[in-house]
PDB file of C-alpha atoms in Angstrom:
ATOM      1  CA  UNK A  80      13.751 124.470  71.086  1.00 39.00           C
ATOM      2  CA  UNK A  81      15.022 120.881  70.436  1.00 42.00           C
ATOM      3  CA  UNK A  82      19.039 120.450  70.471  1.00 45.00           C
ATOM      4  CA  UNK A  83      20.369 119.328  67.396  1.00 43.00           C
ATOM      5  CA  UNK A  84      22.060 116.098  67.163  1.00 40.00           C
ATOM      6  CA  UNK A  85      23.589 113.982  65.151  1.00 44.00           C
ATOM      7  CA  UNK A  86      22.968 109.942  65.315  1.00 44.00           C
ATOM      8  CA  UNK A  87      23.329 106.685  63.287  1.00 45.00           C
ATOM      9  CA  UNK A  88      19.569 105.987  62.484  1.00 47.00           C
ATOM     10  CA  UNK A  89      19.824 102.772  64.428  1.00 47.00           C
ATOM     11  CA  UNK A  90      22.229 100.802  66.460  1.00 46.00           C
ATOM     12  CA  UNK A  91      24.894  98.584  64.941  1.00 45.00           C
ATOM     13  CA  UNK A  92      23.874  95.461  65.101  1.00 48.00           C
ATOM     14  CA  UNK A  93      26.297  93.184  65.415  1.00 49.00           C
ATOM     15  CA  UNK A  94      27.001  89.913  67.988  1.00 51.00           C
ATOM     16  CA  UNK A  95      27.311  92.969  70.688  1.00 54.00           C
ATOM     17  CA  UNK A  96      23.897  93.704  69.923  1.00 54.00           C
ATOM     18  CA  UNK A  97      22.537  94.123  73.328  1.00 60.00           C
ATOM     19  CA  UNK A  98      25.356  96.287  74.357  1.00 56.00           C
ATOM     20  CA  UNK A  99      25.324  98.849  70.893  1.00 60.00           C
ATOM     21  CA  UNK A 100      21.482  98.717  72.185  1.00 65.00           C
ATOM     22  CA  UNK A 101      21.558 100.647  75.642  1.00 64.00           C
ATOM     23  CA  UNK A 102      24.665 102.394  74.286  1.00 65.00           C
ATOM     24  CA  UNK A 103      22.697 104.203  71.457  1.00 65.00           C
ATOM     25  CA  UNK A 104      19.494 104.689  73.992  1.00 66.00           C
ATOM     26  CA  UNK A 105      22.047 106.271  76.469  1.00 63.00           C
ATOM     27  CA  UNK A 106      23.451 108.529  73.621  1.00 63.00           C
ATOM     28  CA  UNK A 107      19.488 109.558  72.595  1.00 65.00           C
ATOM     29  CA  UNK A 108      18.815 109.620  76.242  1.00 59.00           C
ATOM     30  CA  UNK A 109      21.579 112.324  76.757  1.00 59.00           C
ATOM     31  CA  UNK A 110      21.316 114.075  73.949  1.00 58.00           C
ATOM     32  CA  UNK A 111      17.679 114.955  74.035  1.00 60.00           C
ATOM     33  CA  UNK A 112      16.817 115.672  77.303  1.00 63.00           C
ATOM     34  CA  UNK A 113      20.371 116.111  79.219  1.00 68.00           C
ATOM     35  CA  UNK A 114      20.644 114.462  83.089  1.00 74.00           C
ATOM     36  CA  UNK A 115      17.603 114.247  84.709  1.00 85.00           C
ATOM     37  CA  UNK A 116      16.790 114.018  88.770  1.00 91.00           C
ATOM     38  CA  UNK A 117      16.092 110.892  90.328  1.00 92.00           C
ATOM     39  CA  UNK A 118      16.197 109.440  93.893  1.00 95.00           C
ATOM     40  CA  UNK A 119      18.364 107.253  96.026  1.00 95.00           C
ATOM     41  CA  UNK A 120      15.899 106.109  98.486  1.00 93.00           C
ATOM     42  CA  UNK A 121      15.443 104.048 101.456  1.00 89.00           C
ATOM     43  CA  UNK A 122      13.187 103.810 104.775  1.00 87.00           C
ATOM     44  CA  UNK A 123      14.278 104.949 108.127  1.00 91.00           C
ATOM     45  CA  UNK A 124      14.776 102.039 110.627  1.00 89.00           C
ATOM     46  CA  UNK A 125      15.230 101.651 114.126  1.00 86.00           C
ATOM     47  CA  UNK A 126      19.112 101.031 114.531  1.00 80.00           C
ATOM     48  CA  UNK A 127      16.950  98.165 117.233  1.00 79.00           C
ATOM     49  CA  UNK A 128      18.866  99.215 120.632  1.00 80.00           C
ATOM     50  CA  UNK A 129      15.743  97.944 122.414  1.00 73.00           C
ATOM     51  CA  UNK A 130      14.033 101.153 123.757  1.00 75.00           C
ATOM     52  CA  UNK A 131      17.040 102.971 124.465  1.00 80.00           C
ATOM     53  CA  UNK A 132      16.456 106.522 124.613  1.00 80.00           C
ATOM     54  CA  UNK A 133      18.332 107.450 121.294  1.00 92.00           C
ATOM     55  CA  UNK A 134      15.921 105.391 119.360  1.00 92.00           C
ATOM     56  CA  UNK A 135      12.667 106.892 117.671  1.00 95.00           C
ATOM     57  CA  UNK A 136       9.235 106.200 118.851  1.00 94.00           C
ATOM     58  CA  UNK A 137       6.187 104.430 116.034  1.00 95.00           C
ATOM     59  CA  UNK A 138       3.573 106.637 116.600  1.00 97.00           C
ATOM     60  CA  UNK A 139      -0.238 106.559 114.939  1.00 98.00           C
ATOM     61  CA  UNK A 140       0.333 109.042 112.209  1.00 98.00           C
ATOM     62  CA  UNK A 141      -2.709 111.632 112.840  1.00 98.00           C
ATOM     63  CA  UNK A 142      -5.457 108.515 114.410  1.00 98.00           C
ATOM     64  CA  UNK A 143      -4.736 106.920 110.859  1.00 98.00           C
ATOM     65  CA  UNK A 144      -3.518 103.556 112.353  1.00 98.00           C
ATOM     66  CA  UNK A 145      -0.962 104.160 110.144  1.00 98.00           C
ATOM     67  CA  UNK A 146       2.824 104.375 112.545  1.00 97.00           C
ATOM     68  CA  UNK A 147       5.586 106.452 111.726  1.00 97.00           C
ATOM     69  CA  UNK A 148       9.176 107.410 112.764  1.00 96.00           C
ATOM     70  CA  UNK A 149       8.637 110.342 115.644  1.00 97.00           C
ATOM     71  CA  UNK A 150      11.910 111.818 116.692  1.00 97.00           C
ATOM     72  CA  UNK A 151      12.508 113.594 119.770  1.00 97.00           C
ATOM     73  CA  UNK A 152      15.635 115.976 120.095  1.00 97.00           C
ATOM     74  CA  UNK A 153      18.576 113.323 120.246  1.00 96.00           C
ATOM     75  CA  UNK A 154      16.577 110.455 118.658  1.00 96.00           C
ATOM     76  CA  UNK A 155      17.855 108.369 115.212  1.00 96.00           C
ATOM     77  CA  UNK A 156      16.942 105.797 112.775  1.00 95.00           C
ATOM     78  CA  UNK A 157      19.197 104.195 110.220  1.00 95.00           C
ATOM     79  CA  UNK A 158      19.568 104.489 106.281  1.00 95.00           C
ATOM     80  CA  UNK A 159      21.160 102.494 104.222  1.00 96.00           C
ATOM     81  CA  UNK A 160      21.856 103.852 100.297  1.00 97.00           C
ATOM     82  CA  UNK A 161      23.203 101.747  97.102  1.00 96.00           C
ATOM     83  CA  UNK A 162      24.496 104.168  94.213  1.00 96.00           C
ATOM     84  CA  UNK A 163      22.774 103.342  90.838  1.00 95.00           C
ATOM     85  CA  UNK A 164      24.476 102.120  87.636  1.00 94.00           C
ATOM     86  CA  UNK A 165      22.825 105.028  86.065  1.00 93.00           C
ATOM     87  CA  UNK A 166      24.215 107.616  88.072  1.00 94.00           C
ATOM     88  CA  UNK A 167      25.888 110.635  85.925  1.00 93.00           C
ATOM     89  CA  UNK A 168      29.706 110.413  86.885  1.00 94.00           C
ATOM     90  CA  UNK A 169      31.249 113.797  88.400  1.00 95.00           C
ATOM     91  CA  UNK A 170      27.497 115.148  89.524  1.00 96.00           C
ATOM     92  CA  UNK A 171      26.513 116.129  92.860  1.00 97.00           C
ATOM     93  CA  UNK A 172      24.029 114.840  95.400  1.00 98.00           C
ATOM     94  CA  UNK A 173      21.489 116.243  97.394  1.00 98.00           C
ATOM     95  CA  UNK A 174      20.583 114.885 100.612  1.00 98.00           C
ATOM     96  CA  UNK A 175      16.658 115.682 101.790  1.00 97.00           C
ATOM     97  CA  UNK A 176      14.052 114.981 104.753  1.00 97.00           C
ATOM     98  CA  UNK A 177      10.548 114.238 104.167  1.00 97.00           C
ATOM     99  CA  UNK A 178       9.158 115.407 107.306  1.00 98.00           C
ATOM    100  CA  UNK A 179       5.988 116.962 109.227  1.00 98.00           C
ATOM    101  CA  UNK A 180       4.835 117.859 112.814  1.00 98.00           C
ATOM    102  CA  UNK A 181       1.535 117.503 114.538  1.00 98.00           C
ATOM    103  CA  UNK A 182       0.853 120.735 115.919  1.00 98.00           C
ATOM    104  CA  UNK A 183       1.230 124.559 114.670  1.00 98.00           C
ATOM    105  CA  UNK A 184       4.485 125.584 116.392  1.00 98.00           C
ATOM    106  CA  UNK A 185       6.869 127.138 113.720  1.00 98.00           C
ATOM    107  CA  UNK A 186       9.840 127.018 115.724  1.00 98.00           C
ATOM    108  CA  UNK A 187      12.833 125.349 113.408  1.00 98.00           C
ATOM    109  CA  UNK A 188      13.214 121.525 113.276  1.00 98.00           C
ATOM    110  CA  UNK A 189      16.371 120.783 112.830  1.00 98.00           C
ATOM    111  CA  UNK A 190      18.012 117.561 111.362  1.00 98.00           C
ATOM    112  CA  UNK A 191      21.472 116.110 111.471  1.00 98.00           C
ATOM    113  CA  UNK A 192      22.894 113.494 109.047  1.00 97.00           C
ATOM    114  CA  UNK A 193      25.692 111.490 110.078  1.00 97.00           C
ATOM    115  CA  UNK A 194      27.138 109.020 106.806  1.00 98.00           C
ATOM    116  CA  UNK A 195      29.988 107.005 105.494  1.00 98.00           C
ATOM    117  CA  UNK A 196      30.186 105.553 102.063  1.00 98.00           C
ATOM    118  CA  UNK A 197      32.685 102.665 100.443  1.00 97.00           C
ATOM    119  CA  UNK A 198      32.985 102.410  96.575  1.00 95.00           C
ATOM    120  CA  UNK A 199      33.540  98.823  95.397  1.00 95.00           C
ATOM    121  CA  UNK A 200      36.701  97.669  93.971  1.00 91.00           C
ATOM    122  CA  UNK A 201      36.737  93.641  93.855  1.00 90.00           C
ATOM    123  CA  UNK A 202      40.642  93.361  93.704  1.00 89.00           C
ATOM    124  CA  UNK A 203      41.165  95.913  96.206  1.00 91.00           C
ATOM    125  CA  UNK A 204      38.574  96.857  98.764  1.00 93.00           C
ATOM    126  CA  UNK A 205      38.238 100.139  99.940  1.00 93.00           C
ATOM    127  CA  UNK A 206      37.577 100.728 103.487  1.00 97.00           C
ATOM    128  CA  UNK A 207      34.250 103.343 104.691  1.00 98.00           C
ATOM    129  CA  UNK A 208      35.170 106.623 105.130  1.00 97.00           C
ATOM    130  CA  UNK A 209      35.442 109.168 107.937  1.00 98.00           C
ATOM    131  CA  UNK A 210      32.234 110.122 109.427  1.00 98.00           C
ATOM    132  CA  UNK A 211      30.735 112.886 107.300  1.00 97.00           C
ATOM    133  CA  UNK A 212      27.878 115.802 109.293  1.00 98.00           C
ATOM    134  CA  UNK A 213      25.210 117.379 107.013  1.00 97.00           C
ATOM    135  CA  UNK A 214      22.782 119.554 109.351  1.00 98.00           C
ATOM    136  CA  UNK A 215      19.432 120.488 107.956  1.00 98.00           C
ATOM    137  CA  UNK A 216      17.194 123.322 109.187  1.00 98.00           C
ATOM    138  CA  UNK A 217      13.740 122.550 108.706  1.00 98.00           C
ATOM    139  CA  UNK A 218      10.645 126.005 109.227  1.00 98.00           C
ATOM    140  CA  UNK A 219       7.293 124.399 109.408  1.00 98.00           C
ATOM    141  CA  UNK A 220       4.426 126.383 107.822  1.00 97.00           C
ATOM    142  CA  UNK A 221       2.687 125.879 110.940  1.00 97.00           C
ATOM    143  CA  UNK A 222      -0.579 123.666 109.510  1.00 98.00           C
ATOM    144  CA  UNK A 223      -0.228 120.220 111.026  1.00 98.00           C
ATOM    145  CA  UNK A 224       0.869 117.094 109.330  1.00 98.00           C
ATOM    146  CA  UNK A 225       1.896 119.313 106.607  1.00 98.00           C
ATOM    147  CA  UNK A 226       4.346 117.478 104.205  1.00 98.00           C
ATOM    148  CA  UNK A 227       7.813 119.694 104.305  1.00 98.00           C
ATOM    149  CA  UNK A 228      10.795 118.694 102.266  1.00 98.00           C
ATOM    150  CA  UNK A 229      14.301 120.232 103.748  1.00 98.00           C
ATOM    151  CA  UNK A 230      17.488 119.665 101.355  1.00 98.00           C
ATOM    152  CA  UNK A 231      21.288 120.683 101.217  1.00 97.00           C
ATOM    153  CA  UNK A 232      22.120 123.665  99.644  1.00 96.00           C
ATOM    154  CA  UNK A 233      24.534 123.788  96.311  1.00 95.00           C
ATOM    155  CA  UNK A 234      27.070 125.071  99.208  1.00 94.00           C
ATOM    156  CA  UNK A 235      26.952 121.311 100.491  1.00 93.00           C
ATOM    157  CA  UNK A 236      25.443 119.192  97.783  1.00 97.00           C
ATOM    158  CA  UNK A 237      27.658 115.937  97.860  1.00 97.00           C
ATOM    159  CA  UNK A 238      30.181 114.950  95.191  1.00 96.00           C
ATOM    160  CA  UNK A 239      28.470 111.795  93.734  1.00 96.00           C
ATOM    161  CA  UNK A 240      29.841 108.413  94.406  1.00 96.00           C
ATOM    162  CA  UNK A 241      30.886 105.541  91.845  1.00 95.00           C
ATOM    163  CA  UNK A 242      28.760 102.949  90.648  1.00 96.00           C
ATOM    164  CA  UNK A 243      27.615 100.320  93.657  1.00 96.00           C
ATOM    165  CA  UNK A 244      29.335 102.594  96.452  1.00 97.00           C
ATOM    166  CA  UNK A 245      26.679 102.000  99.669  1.00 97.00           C
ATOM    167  CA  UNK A 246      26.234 104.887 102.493  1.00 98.00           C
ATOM    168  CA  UNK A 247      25.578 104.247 105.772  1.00 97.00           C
ATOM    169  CA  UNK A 248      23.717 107.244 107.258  1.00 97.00           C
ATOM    170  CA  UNK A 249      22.193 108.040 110.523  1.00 96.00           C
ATOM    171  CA  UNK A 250      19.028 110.640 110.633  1.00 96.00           C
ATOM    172  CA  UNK A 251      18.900 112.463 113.788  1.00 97.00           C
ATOM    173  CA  UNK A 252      16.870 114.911 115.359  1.00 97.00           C
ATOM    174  CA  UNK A 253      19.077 117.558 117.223  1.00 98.00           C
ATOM    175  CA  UNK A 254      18.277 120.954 119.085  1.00 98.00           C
ATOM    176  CA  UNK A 255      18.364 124.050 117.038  1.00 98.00           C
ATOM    177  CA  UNK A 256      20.045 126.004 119.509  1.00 97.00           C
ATOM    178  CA  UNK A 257      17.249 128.518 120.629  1.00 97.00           C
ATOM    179  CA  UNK A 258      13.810 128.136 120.716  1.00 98.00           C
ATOM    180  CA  UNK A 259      12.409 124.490 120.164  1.00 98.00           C
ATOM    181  CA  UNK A 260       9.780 123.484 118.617  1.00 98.00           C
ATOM    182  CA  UNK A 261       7.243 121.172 121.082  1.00 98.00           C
ATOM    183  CA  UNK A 262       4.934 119.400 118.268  1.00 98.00           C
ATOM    184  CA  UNK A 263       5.536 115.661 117.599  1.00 98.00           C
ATOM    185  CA  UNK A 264       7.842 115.844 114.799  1.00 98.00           C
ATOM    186  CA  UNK A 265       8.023 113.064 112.046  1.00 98.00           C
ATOM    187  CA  UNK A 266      10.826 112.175 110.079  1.00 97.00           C
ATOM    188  CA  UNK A 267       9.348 110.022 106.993  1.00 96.00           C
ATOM    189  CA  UNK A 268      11.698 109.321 104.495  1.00 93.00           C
ATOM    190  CA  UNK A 269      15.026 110.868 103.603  1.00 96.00           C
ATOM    191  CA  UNK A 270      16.399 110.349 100.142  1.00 95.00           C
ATOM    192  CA  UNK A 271      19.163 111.594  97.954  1.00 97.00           C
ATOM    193  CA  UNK A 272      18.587 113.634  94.571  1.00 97.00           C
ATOM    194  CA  UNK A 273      21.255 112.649  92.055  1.00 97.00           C
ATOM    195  CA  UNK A 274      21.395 113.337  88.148  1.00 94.00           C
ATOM    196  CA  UNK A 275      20.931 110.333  85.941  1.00 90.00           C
ATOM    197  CA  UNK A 276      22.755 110.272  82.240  1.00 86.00           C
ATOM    198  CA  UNK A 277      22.087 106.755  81.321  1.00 83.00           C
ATOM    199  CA  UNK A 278      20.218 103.764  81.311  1.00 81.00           C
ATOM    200  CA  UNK A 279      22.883 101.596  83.600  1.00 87.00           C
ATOM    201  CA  UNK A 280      26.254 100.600  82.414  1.00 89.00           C
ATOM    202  CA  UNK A 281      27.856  97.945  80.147  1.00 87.00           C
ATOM    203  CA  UNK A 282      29.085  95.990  82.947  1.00 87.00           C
ATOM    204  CA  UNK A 283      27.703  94.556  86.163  1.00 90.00           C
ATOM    205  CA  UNK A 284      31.284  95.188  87.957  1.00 88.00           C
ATOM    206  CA  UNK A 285      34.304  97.044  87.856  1.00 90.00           C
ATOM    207  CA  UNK A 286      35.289  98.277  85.505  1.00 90.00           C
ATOM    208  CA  UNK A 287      31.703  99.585  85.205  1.00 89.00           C
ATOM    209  CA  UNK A 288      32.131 101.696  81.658  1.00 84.00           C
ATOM    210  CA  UNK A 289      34.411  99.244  80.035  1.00 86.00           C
ATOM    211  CA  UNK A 290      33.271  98.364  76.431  1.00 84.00           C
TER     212      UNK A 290
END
């Protein structure tokens, strides 16, 4: 069933025009449909220590010609994450791999990310955090080149961050602790679920929601 709601037919128009604009889409936005999922994303990169041996190998994805991130146990690439200006204040975050192996072995793949974050304040700027650890625990299905998706839990979903906070996060491939698994292991993309609320905010800086 639809939720009921109650709304001005149309936005005030007034000299703030533009503003009462987004601000009455936002309000329809919310009101219909609630938050919604998006994605923080952003590619995996060499952190470019010139072949040393924490650095993943560019390998030809299946004889495609096509090269992408393979991580041996102990092996990392970079991310680097800007929070939206539509980002749903008080939410939490969730943290994924996009990953697949080469081979059938089933054994668990297991991912560790390391990340900071600074919010933005322009008259007083805030220094990165302490180094937060997310591990991931990743069972492949055992088909190769399979496309497998490993996330946080609720348990350790991450509060969200203000408007234009960056993270700086390190993807790294680390033993499980048993049994390894001994395909070529890709790590394609990681990203960050977050719930939207709105279109983007009235201002460009802080303070973000000030009308």
């Amino acid at each position: 069933m639809p939720r009921e709601f109650e709304l001005s037919p149309t936005p005030f128009k007034d000299e703030n025009f533009s503003w009462h604009w987004r601000n009455w889409l936002n309000t329809v936005f919310e009101k219909l449909r609630g938050p919604l999922w998006y994605d923080l994303m952003a590619p995996i990169t060499s952190a470019g220590r010139r072949g040393a041996a924490s650095d993943f190998d560019w390998t030809d994805y299946n004889t495609t010609g096509i090269y992408q991130p393979d991580f041996a146990i102990g092996e990392d690439g970079i991310c680097v994450f800007h929070i939206n200006h539509d980002i749903k204040p008080g939410s939490k975050m969730y943290p994924h791999v996009h990953w697949s192996t080469d081979g059938t072995d089933t054994n668990t793949v297991r991912w560790e990310l390391n990340f900071v974050y600074a919010s933005r304040d322009d008259d007083s700027p805030t220094a990165f955090s302490a180094k937060q650890t997310i591990t991931l625990d990743g069972t492949p299905s055992g088909t190769a080149y399979a496309h497998h998706v490993t996330e946080v839990t609720d348990a350790n979903a991450v509060d969200a961050y203000e408007v234009d906070s960056i993270i700086l996060m390190q993807i790294k491939r680390v033993t499980n602790g048993g049994t390894e698994n001994t395909d070529t292991v890709f790590g394609h993309f990681v990203d960050i679920h977050y719930q939207r609320d709105r279109f983007g905010t009235p201002q460009k800086a802080p303070n973000f929601y000030e009308r």
